[in-house]
C-alpha cells in the first residue's frame, strides 16, 4: 500500500507540473523536485522491502537523475545490486550442485562402472566476489557518511 501511495503522489507531482499554465518560479520547481526525490526514495525503500530489487534499482536511478549526490539513493541502489548479486551467486551454486549430482549405482554393478570424474572444488567466480565486495564497501562507506552527517 505504501508503494502505491508513493506512486500516486509522484503522479500528482508530475501532473501538477505539466498542467500548470502559469510560469512557476524556480523555487516552486525546486520544491516539487525535492518532493519527487523524497517520494522516489521512499518508493525505493518500499520496493526493497517487497523484494522488488529490479524496480528499486530503477527508482534509485530516477532519484540520482534528479539529485546525483543523493546518499539514500546511492545506498538503496547498492542494496538492490547486492541482493541481485546474492541471488545470482545462489543460483550459480545451485546449478553447479545439480550438474555434479549423479544417481547412486546399485552395489552389484559397481565394479563395472567407470569411476565418476573428480569433483571440481566449489568456487565462486572472482568477478562475483569482487562485485559483492565493492557493493559491501559502498554500503559501509554510505552508512559512515550518513552517520557523520547526523
mmCIF file of C-alpha atoms in Angstrom:
data_model
loop_
_atom_site.group_PDB
_atom_site.id
_atom_site.type_symbol
_atom_site.label_atom_id
_atom_site.label_comp_id
_atom_site.label_asym_id
_atom_site.label_seq_id
_atom_site.Cartn_x
_atom_site.Cartn_y
_atom_site.Cartn_z
ATOM 1 C CA UNK A 1 0.000 0.000 0.000
ATOM 2 C CA UNK A 2 2.889 2.357 0.723
ATOM 3 C CA UNK A 3 4.390 1.793 -2.716
ATOM 4 C CA UNK A 4 1.025 2.564 -4.305
ATOM 5 C CA UNK A 5 0.703 5.732 -2.234
ATOM 6 C CA UNK A 6 4.137 6.944 -3.321
ATOM 7 C CA UNK A 7 3.275 6.212 -6.955
ATOM 8 C CA UNK A 8 0.068 8.234 -6.607
ATOM 9 C CA UNK A 9 1.980 11.109 -5.018
ATOM 10 C CA UNK A 10 4.530 11.031 -7.842
ATOM 11 C CA UNK A 11 1.693 11.033 -10.360
ATOM 12 C CA UNK A 12 0.190 14.091 -8.671
ATOM 13 C CA UNK A 13 3.532 15.901 -8.619
ATOM 14 C CA UNK A 14 4.076 15.165 -12.303
ATOM 15 C CA UNK A 15 0.508 16.143 -13.244
ATOM 16 C CA UNK A 16 0.786 19.382 -11.278
ATOM 17 C CA UNK A 17 3.995 20.280 -13.078
ATOM 18 C CA UNK A 18 2.711 19.632 -16.588
ATOM 19 C CA UNK A 19 -0.807 21.016 -16.069
ATOM 20 C CA UNK A 20 0.248 24.307 -14.579
ATOM 21 C CA UNK A 21 -0.399 27.010 -17.141
ATOM 22 C CA UNK A 22 1.373 29.849 -15.398
ATOM 23 C CA UNK A 23 5.109 30.113 -15.358
ATOM 24 C CA UNK A 24 6.086 28.817 -11.947
ATOM 25 C CA UNK A 25 9.004 30.258 -10.070
ATOM 26 C CA UNK A 26 12.227 28.318 -9.814
ATOM 27 C CA UNK A 27 11.631 27.925 -6.080
ATOM 28 C CA UNK A 28 8.406 26.042 -6.806
ATOM 29 C CA UNK A 29 10.222 23.791 -9.266
ATOM 30 C CA UNK A 30 12.904 23.056 -6.679
ATOM 31 C CA UNK A 31 10.276 22.301 -4.060
ATOM 32 C CA UNK A 32 8.443 19.931 -6.419
ATOM 33 C CA UNK A 33 11.744 18.201 -7.269
ATOM 34 C CA UNK A 34 12.517 17.854 -3.563
ATOM 35 C CA UNK A 35 9.156 16.165 -3.029
ATOM 36 C CA UNK A 36 9.781 13.928 -6.029
ATOM 37 C CA UNK A 37 13.148 12.889 -4.606
ATOM 38 C CA UNK A 38 11.552 12.127 -1.232
ATOM 39 C CA UNK A 39 8.735 10.106 -2.794
ATOM 40 C CA UNK A 40 11.102 8.210 -5.075
ATOM 41 C CA UNK A 41 13.450 7.420 -2.169
ATOM 42 C CA UNK A 42 10.559 6.147 -0.074
ATOM 43 C CA UNK A 43 9.231 4.153 -3.022
ATOM 44 C CA UNK A 44 12.652 2.541 -3.476
ATOM 45 C CA UNK A 45 12.713 1.621 0.230
ATOM 46 C CA UNK A 46 9.261 0.045 -0.048
ATOM 47 C CA UNK A 47 10.296 -1.859 -3.174
ATOM 48 C CA UNK A 48 13.366 -3.220 -1.386
ATOM 49 C CA UNK A 49 11.201 -4.455 1.481
ATOM 50 C CA UNK A 50 8.859 -6.111 -1.024
ATOM 51 C CA UNK A 51 11.801 -7.837 -2.700
ATOM 52 C CA UNK A 52 11.310 -5.895 -5.935
ATOM 53 C CA UNK A 53 15.016 -5.307 -6.388
ATOM 54 C CA UNK A 54 14.953 -4.519 -10.094
ATOM 55 C CA UNK A 55 12.252 -1.884 -9.584
ATOM 56 C CA UNK A 56 14.126 -0.440 -6.591
ATOM 57 C CA UNK A 57 17.239 -0.178 -8.724
ATOM 58 C CA UNK A 58 15.366 1.768 -11.408
ATOM 59 C CA UNK A 59 13.659 4.003 -8.839
ATOM 60 C CA UNK A 60 17.006 4.794 -7.194
ATOM 61 C CA UNK A 61 18.393 5.620 -10.619
ATOM 62 C CA UNK A 62 15.497 8.074 -11.099
ATOM 63 C CA UNK A 63 16.425 9.758 -7.819
ATOM 64 C CA UNK A 64 20.034 10.034 -8.935
ATOM 65 C CA UNK A 65 18.877 11.627 -12.179
ATOM 66 C CA UNK A 66 17.205 14.385 -10.140
ATOM 67 C CA UNK A 67 19.884 14.547 -7.418
ATOM 68 C CA UNK A 68 23.177 12.861 -8.426
ATOM 69 C CA UNK A 69 24.669 13.152 -4.923
ATOM 70 C CA UNK A 70 21.691 11.686 -3.040
ATOM 71 C CA UNK A 71 23.191 9.380 -0.425
ATOM 72 C CA UNK A 72 19.988 7.441 0.264
ATOM 73 C CA UNK A 73 19.551 6.624 -3.413
ATOM 74 C CA UNK A 74 23.170 5.510 -3.709
ATOM 75 C CA UNK A 75 22.753 3.306 -0.630
ATOM 76 C CA UNK A 76 19.500 1.766 -1.877
ATOM 77 C CA UNK A 77 20.966 1.214 -5.323
ATOM 78 C CA UNK A 78 23.854 -0.625 -3.668
ATOM 79 C CA UNK A 79 21.446 -2.735 -1.592
ATOM 80 C CA UNK A 80 19.435 -3.668 -4.713
ATOM 81 C CA UNK A 81 22.591 -4.619 -6.594
ATOM 82 C CA UNK A 82 23.842 -6.598 -3.592
ATOM 83 C CA UNK A 83 20.560 -8.520 -3.405
ATOM 84 C CA UNK A 84 20.673 -9.321 -7.125
ATOM 85 C CA UNK A 85 24.295 -10.482 -6.848
ATOM 86 C CA UNK A 86 23.383 -12.698 -3.901
ATOM 87 C CA UNK A 87 20.579 -14.308 -5.907
ATOM 88 C CA UNK A 88 22.946 -14.846 -8.811
ATOM 89 C CA UNK A 89 25.609 -16.446 -6.610
ATOM 90 C CA UNK A 90 22.995 -18.735 -5.010
ATOM 91 C CA UNK A 91 21.639 -19.675 -8.422
ATOM 92 C CA UNK A 92 25.142 -20.393 -9.710
ATOM 93 C CA UNK A 93 25.910 -22.535 -6.659
ATOM 94 C CA UNK A 94 22.632 -24.433 -7.112
ATOM 95 C CA UNK A 95 23.358 -25.125 -10.775
ATOM 96 C CA UNK A 96 26.803 -26.489 -10.036
ATOM 97 C CA UNK A 97 25.295 -28.834 -7.416
ATOM 98 C CA UNK A 98 22.694 -30.200 -9.833
ATOM 99 C CA UNK A 99 25.243 -30.624 -12.600
ATOM 100 C CA UNK A 100 27.559 -32.701 -10.394
ATOM 101 C CA UNK A 101 24.763 -34.877 -8.953
ATOM 102 C CA UNK A 102 24.697 -38.438 -10.225
ATOM 103 C CA UNK A 103 22.473 -41.362 -9.378
ATOM 104 C CA UNK A 104 23.990 -43.826 -6.949
ATOM 105 C CA UNK A 105 24.654 -47.092 -8.779
ATOM 106 C CA UNK A 106 23.483 -50.414 -7.446
ATOM 107 C CA UNK A 107 26.120 -52.239 -5.407
ATOM 108 C CA UNK A 108 26.213 -55.335 -7.569
ATOM 109 C CA UNK A 109 27.282 -53.499 -10.765
ATOM 110 C CA UNK A 110 29.639 -51.010 -9.130
ATOM 111 C CA UNK A 111 32.871 -52.799 -10.234
ATOM 112 C CA UNK A 112 31.855 -52.467 -13.906
ATOM 113 C CA UNK A 113 31.277 -48.742 -13.826
ATOM 114 C CA UNK A 114 33.910 -46.213 -14.642
ATOM 115 C CA UNK A 115 34.741 -44.006 -11.708
ATOM 116 C CA UNK A 116 32.964 -40.664 -11.653
ATOM 117 C CA UNK A 117 35.029 -37.674 -12.702
ATOM 118 C CA UNK A 118 36.768 -35.941 -9.820
ATOM 119 C CA UNK A 119 34.651 -33.244 -8.256
ATOM 120 C CA UNK A 120 35.628 -29.733 -9.018
ATOM 121 C CA UNK A 121 36.357 -27.676 -5.953
ATOM 122 C CA UNK A 122 33.486 -25.371 -5.087
ATOM 123 C CA UNK A 123 34.383 -21.902 -6.150
ATOM 124 C CA UNK A 124 32.696 -18.648 -6.843
ATOM 125 C CA UNK A 125 33.876 -16.571 -9.719
ATOM 126 C CA UNK A 126 36.252 -13.831 -8.614
ATOM 127 C CA UNK A 127 34.156 -11.330 -10.568
ATOM 128 C CA UNK A 128 31.131 -12.025 -8.383
ATOM 129 C CA UNK A 129 33.226 -11.848 -5.231
ATOM 130 C CA UNK A 130 34.771 -8.576 -6.338
ATOM 131 C CA UNK A 131 31.366 -7.144 -7.202
ATOM 132 C CA UNK A 132 29.921 -8.194 -3.866
ATOM 133 C CA UNK A 133 32.929 -6.715 -2.092
ATOM 134 C CA UNK A 134 32.519 -3.403 -3.922
ATOM 135 C CA UNK A 135 28.828 -3.278 -3.018
ATOM 136 C CA UNK A 136 29.549 -4.135 0.611
ATOM 137 C CA UNK A 137 32.262 -1.486 0.848
ATOM 138 C CA UNK A 138 29.980 1.044 -0.807
ATOM 139 C CA UNK A 139 27.259 0.254 1.715
ATOM 140 C CA UNK A 140 29.730 0.617 4.560
ATOM 141 C CA UNK A 141 31.036 3.955 3.279
ATOM 142 C CA UNK A 142 27.489 5.198 2.753
ATOM 143 C CA UNK A 143 26.486 4.275 6.294
ATOM 144 C CA UNK A 144 29.589 6.021 7.662
ATOM 145 C CA UNK A 145 28.786 9.144 5.640
ATOM 146 C CA UNK A 146 25.167 9.074 6.831
ATOM 147 C CA UNK A 147 26.306 8.672 10.429
ATOM 148 C CA UNK A 148 28.787 11.523 10.071
ATOM 149 C CA UNK A 149 26.099 13.792 8.644
ATOM 150 C CA UNK A 150 23.790 13.116 11.561
#
